[in-house]
């Protein structure tokens, strides 16, 4: 699924942190990469620049995923993911240069968990793209962060958003002669990985300063993919074009979002950033149609729209202020 990394200190994340070093709409910076609040330059001009940057990031992510899909015939999803993981590791390790020898056991535990999630999330997502197309796979994966946000809320509106998103999934999974239930399950598995990433990355952000944790996790995940990548490259008719596409996908889903998302978060509030994440499934569906010739029928477009709207409504509502603590009387 999204590849992004920054050198910023750990700060309060928005509601929807997304995978560092991964593909898909998950290609947005994680908690360790986000500033606590937008910096100066958040006026009308700064907001417009932030929107342009976020649009470029989303387009780059989904164009990168489509480019990766073009390499599936030659490398297979596993081979493409392996190359993606290797490129992501090089980009992140060179950019961040984490001092992994200084990590403690308490720091390594969540980092290793994050590495496992990195590899599993991209593999399940790319296998889903191979079976059900880019638009539907990314939409299903998008349920991961949406479910985390909805489960943390008790508002009636959020319950309605959850019901709407569930209805959208039912429409996507409705029985038809061409329904690929394995592909749908793979997309939902990618969503579960993204939800797990959010939880684990919060721990990594709290225990490891800056983006050293995600960078180290990307490196470990790349090492794990060495045997998988070797098998995939040995068992498929590898071509230079396919390798170039897989490598380009890694850059499009890592380097470009890394720069765009960091700069955007200096210009727009985190909540607005979270709402804007809703464009990723739409971009995926449109780019899948134009580049991969993967068309959706009207019910599928409706389901994608409902899931996107559920996310936008959920994250755009202001949080309820916490009740002030009651002051206890002091004994005289």
Coordinates of C-alpha atoms in Angstrom, one line a residue:
X1 CA 0.0 0.0 0.0
X2 CA 2.0 4.1 0.8
X3 CA 5.5 5.1 1.3
X4 CA 6.4 8.1 3.3
X5 CA 9.1 9.1 5.8
X6 CA 10.2 12.4 7.3
X7 CA 12.7 13.5 9.8
X8 CA 10.3 15.3 12.1
X9 CA 10.1 14.6 15.8
X10 CA 7.4 12.5 17.3
X11 CA 4.2 14.5 17.6
X12 CA 0.4 14.1 18.1
X13 CA -0.9 12.1 15.1
X14 CA -4.1 12.8 13.2
X15 CA -7.0 10.4 13.5
X16 CA -5.9 8.5 10.4
X17 CA -2.1 7.9 10.3
X18 CA -1.1 5.9 7.3
X19 CA 1.6 3.5 6.4
X20 CA 5.1 4.8 6.1
X21 CA 6.9 3.1 3.3
X22 CA 3.8 1.4 2.0
X23 CA 1.4 1.6 -0.9
X24 CA -2.2 2.6 -1.4
X25 CA -4.0 5.2 0.5
X26 CA -1.9 3.9 3.2
X27 CA 0.8 5.9 1.6
X28 CA 0.6 8.8 4.0
X29 CA 3.0 9.7 6.9
X30 CA 2.6 7.8 10.2
X31 CA 2.4 9.4 13.7
X32 CA 6.1 9.8 14.0
X33 CA 6.1 12.0 10.9
X34 CA 3.3 14.4 11.6
X35 CA 3.7 17.8 13.2
X36 CA 1.6 18.6 16.2
X37 CA 0.0 21.5 14.4
X38 CA 0.3 23.2 11.0
X39 CA 3.2 25.6 10.9
X40 CA 3.0 29.1 9.6
X41 CA 1.6 29.6 6.1
X42 CA -1.9 28.2 6.8
X43 CA -3.7 31.2 5.2
X44 CA -5.6 30.9 1.9
X45 CA -2.5 30.7 -0.2
X46 CA -1.0 28.1 2.2
X47 CA -4.2 26.0 2.2
X48 CA -4.3 26.0 -1.6
X49 CA -0.7 24.9 -1.8
X50 CA -1.5 22.2 0.8
X51 CA -4.4 20.9 -1.3
X52 CA -2.2 20.8 -4.4
X53 CA 0.4 18.9 -2.5
X54 CA -2.1 16.4 -1.1
X55 CA -3.6 15.9 -4.6
X56 CA -0.2 15.2 -6.0
X57 CA 0.6 12.8 -3.2
X58 CA -2.7 10.8 -3.8
X59 CA -2.2 10.8 -7.5
X60 CA 1.4 9.6 -7.2
X61 CA 0.4 6.8 -4.8
X62 CA -2.3 5.4 -7.0
X63 CA -0.3 5.9 -10.2
X64 CA 2.5 4.0 -8.5
X65 CA 0.1 1.2 -7.6
X66 CA -1.1 1.0 -11.2
X67 CA 2.5 1.0 -12.4
X68 CA 3.2 -1.9 -10.1
X69 CA 0.1 -3.8 -11.4
X70 CA 1.6 -3.5 -14.9
X71 CA 4.6 -5.6 -13.7
X72 CA 2.4 -8.4 -12.3
X73 CA 2.5 -10.6 -15.5
X74 CA 6.3 -10.6 -15.4
X75 CA 7.0 -10.7 -11.7
X76 CA 3.8 -11.7 -10.0
X77 CA 2.4 -9.7 -7.0
X78 CA 5.0 -11.2 -4.6
X79 CA 7.9 -10.3 -6.9
X80 CA 6.6 -6.7 -7.3
X81 CA 6.1 -6.4 -3.5
X82 CA 9.6 -7.7 -2.9
X83 CA 11.1 -5.0 -5.2
X84 CA 8.9 -2.4 -3.6
X85 CA 10.1 -3.4 -0.2
X86 CA 13.7 -3.2 -1.2
X87 CA 13.3 0.2 -2.8
X88 CA 11.3 1.5 0.2
X89 CA 14.1 0.2 2.6
X90 CA 16.8 2.0 0.6
X91 CA 14.9 5.2 0.4
X92 CA 14.0 5.3 4.1
X93 CA 17.3 4.0 5.5
X94 CA 19.3 6.5 3.4
X95 CA 17.0 9.4 4.3
X96 CA 16.6 8.6 8.0
X97 CA 19.8 6.6 8.9
X98 CA 18.4 5.1 12.1
X99 CA 20.9 4.1 14.7
X100 CA 19.5 0.6 15.1
X101 CA 22.4 -0.6 17.3
X102 CA 21.1 1.7 19.9
X103 CA 17.6 0.3 20.0
X104 CA 16.5 -1.4 23.2
X105 CA 14.4 -4.6 23.5
X106 CA 11.3 -2.5 24.3
X107 CA 11.9 -0.5 21.0
X108 CA 12.6 -3.6 18.9
X109 CA 9.4 -5.4 19.8
X110 CA 7.0 -2.9 18.1
X111 CA 9.5 -2.3 15.3
X112 CA 9.5 -6.0 14.4
X113 CA 5.7 -6.0 14.6
X114 CA 5.6 -3.1 12.3
X115 CA 7.9 -4.8 9.8
X116 CA 5.6 -7.9 9.7
X117 CA 2.6 -5.6 9.1
X118 CA 4.5 -3.7 6.3
X119 CA 5.2 -6.9 4.4
X120 CA 1.8 -8.5 4.9
X121 CA -0.2 -5.4 4.1
X122 CA 1.5 -4.8 0.7
X123 CA 1.4 -8.4 -0.2
X124 CA -2.3 -8.8 0.5
X125 CA -3.2 -5.5 -1.2
X126 CA -1.2 -6.3 -4.3
X127 CA -2.7 -9.8 -4.5
X128 CA -6.2 -8.2 -4.2
X129 CA -5.3 -5.7 -6.9
X130 CA -4.3 -8.6 -9.2
X131 CA -7.7 -10.3 -8.6
X132 CA -10.3 -7.5 -8.2
X133 CA -8.7 -4.4 -9.6
X134 CA -7.1 -1.3 -8.2
X135 CA -10.2 0.7 -7.3
X136 CA -12.0 -2.0 -5.3
X137 CA -8.9 -3.3 -3.6
X138 CA -7.9 0.2 -2.4
X139 CA -11.5 0.9 -1.3
X140 CA -11.6 -2.2 0.8
X141 CA -8.2 -1.5 2.3
X142 CA -9.5 2.0 3.2
X143 CA -11.8 0.3 5.7
X144 CA -8.9 -0.2 8.0
X145 CA -8.3 3.3 9.2
X146 CA -12.0 4.0 9.0
X147 CA -12.8 1.2 11.3
X148 CA -10.2 2.4 13.8
X149 CA -11.8 5.8 13.9
X150 CA -15.3 4.5 14.1
X151 CA -14.6 2.0 16.9
X152 CA -13.1 4.7 19.0
X153 CA -16.3 6.7 18.9
X154 CA -19.7 6.3 20.5
X155 CA -21.5 9.0 18.5
X156 CA -24.7 8.2 16.8
X157 CA -23.4 9.8 13.6
X158 CA -20.3 7.5 13.6
X159 CA -22.5 4.5 14.1
X160 CA -24.4 5.6 11.0
X161 CA -21.1 6.0 9.1
X162 CA -20.1 2.4 10.1
X163 CA -23.5 1.1 8.9
X164 CA -23.0 3.0 5.6
X165 CA -19.5 1.6 5.1
X166 CA -20.7 -1.9 5.8
X167 CA -23.5 -1.5 3.3
X168 CA -20.9 -0.4 0.7
X169 CA -18.8 -3.5 1.4
X170 CA -21.9 -5.7 0.9
X171 CA -22.5 -4.1 -2.4
X172 CA -18.9 -4.7 -3.5
X173 CA -19.2 -8.4 -2.4
X174 CA -22.7 -9.0 -3.8
X175 CA -22.9 -12.3 -5.7
X176 CA -22.3 -12.0 -9.4
X177 CA -20.9 -14.3 -12.1
X178 CA -17.5 -12.6 -11.8
X179 CA -17.4 -12.0 -8.0
X180 CA -13.9 -12.9 -6.7
X181 CA -14.4 -13.6 -3.0
X182 CA -10.7 -14.5 -2.6
X183 CA -9.8 -11.0 -3.9
X184 CA -12.3 -9.4 -1.5
X185 CA -10.9 -11.3 1.4
X186 CA -7.4 -10.2 0.5
X187 CA -8.6 -6.6 0.4
X188 CA -10.2 -7.0 3.8
X189 CA -7.0 -8.6 5.1
X190 CA -5.1 -5.5 3.8
X191 CA -7.6 -3.3 5.7
X192 CA -7.0 -5.3 8.9
X193 CA -3.2 -4.8 8.4
X194 CA -3.7 -1.1 8.0
X195 CA -5.7 -1.0 11.2
X196 CA -3.0 -2.9 13.0
X197 CA -0.4 -0.6 11.6
X198 CA -2.2 2.4 13.2
X199 CA -2.1 0.8 16.6
X200 CA 1.4 -0.5 16.4
X201 CA 2.8 2.7 14.8
X202 CA 1.5 4.7 17.8
X203 CA 3.6 2.5 20.0
X204 CA 6.6 2.9 17.7
X205 CA 6.2 6.6 17.6
X206 CA 6.1 6.8 21.4
X207 CA 9.2 4.6 22.0
X208 CA 11.4 5.5 19.0
X209 CA 12.2 9.1 18.3
X210 CA 11.6 10.7 14.8
X211 CA 11.1 8.2 12.0
X212 CA 13.9 5.8 12.9
X213 CA 11.3 3.2 13.9
X214 CA 9.5 3.0 10.5
X215 CA 12.8 3.2 8.7
X216 CA 14.2 0.3 10.7
X217 CA 10.9 -1.7 10.2
X218 CA 11.2 -1.1 6.4
X219 CA 14.7 -2.5 6.5
X220 CA 13.7 -5.6 8.4
X221 CA 10.7 -6.2 6.1
X222 CA 13.1 -5.9 3.1
X223 CA 15.3 -8.5 4.6
X224 CA 12.4 -10.8 5.1
X225 CA 11.5 -10.4 1.4
X226 CA 14.9 -11.6 0.2
X227 CA 13.9 -15.3 -0.1
X228 CA 10.5 -14.4 -1.4
X229 CA 11.9 -12.0 -4.0
X230 CA 14.6 -14.5 -5.0
X231 CA 11.9 -17.2 -5.6
X232 CA 9.7 -14.8 -7.5
X233 CA 12.5 -13.5 -9.7
X234 CA 13.7 -17.1 -10.4
X235 CA 10.3 -18.5 -11.2
X236 CA 9.0 -15.7 -13.5
X237 CA 10.1 -14.4 -16.9
X238 CA 11.7 -11.3 -15.5
X239 CA 12.3 -8.3 -17.8
X240 CA 14.0 -5.0 -17.4
X241 CA 10.8 -3.2 -18.1
X242 CA 9.0 -5.1 -15.3
X243 CA 11.8 -4.4 -12.8
X244 CA 11.8 -0.7 -13.8
X245 CA 8.0 -0.6 -13.2
X246 CA 8.3 -2.2 -9.8
X247 CA 11.1 0.1 -8.8
X248 CA 9.3 3.2 -10.1
X249 CA 6.3 2.1 -8.1
X250 CA 8.4 2.1 -5.0
X251 CA 9.6 5.7 -5.7
X252 CA 6.1 6.9 -6.6
X253 CA 4.7 5.5 -3.4
X254 CA 7.5 6.6 -1.2
X255 CA 9.7 9.5 -2.2
X256 CA 7.0 11.7 -3.8
X257 CA 4.5 11.2 -0.9
X258 CA 7.3 11.6 1.6
X259 CA 7.9 15.2 0.4
X260 CA 4.4 16.1 -0.5
X261 CA 2.7 14.9 2.7
X262 CA 5.3 16.6 4.9
X263 CA 4.9 19.9 3.2
X264 CA 1.1 19.6 3.1
X265 CA 0.9 19.0 6.8
X266 CA 2.8 22.2 7.4
X267 CA 0.0 24.1 5.6
X268 CA -3.3 22.4 6.5
X269 CA -4.8 21.1 9.8
X270 CA -4.5 17.4 10.6
X271 CA -8.3 17.0 10.5
X272 CA -8.5 18.5 7.0
X273 CA -5.7 16.2 6.0
X274 CA -7.6 13.2 7.3
X275 CA -10.7 14.2 5.4
X276 CA -8.7 14.6 2.2
X277 CA -7.5 11.0 2.5
X278 CA -11.0 10.1 1.1
X279 CA -9.8 10.9 -2.4
X280 CA -7.5 7.9 -2.5
X281 CA -10.2 5.3 -3.4
X282 CA -11.6 7.7 -6.0
X283 CA -8.2 8.2 -7.5
X284 CA -7.6 4.5 -7.5
X285 CA -10.8 3.8 -9.3
X286 CA -10.1 6.5 -11.9
X287 CA -6.5 5.6 -12.5
X288 CA -7.4 1.9 -12.6
X289 CA -9.9 2.8 -15.3
X290 CA -7.5 4.9 -17.4
X291 CA -4.3 3.0 -17.1
X292 CA -5.4 -0.6 -16.3
X293 CA -8.7 -0.6 -18.2
X294 CA -10.4 -1.8 -15.0
X295 CA -14.0 -0.5 -15.2
X296 CA -16.5 -0.5 -12.4
X297 CA -20.2 -0.8 -12.9
X298 CA -22.7 1.6 -11.3
X299 CA -23.3 -0.3 -8.1
X300 CA -19.6 -0.5 -7.5
X301 CA -19.1 3.2 -8.0
X302 CA -22.0 3.8 -5.6
X303 CA -20.4 1.6 -3.0
X304 CA -17.0 3.4 -3.4
X305 CA -18.8 6.7 -3.0
X306 CA -20.6 5.6 0.1
X307 CA -17.4 4.4 1.8
X308 CA -15.6 7.6 0.9
X309 CA -18.5 9.7 2.2
X310 CA -18.6 7.7 5.4
X311 CA -14.9 8.5 6.0
X312 CA -15.3 12.2 5.2
X313 CA -18.2 12.7 7.5
X314 CA -16.6 10.7 10.3
X315 CA -13.4 12.7 10.4
X316 CA -14.9 16.1 9.6
X317 CA -17.0 16.2 12.8
X318 CA -15.3 18.1 15.6
X319 CA -14.4 16.1 18.7
X320 CA -16.5 16.6 21.8
X321 CA -14.7 18.6 24.4
X322 CA -13.7 16.5 27.4
X323 CA -15.5 17.3 30.7
X324 CA -13.4 19.3 33.1
X325 CA -12.2 17.4 36.1
X326 CA -14.2 18.0 39.2
X327 CA -12.3 19.8 41.9
X328 CA -12.2 18.2 45.3
X329 CA -12.6 20.2 48.4
X330 CA -9.6 20.6 50.5
X331 CA -10.0 19.6 54.1
X332 CA -10.0 22.5 56.5

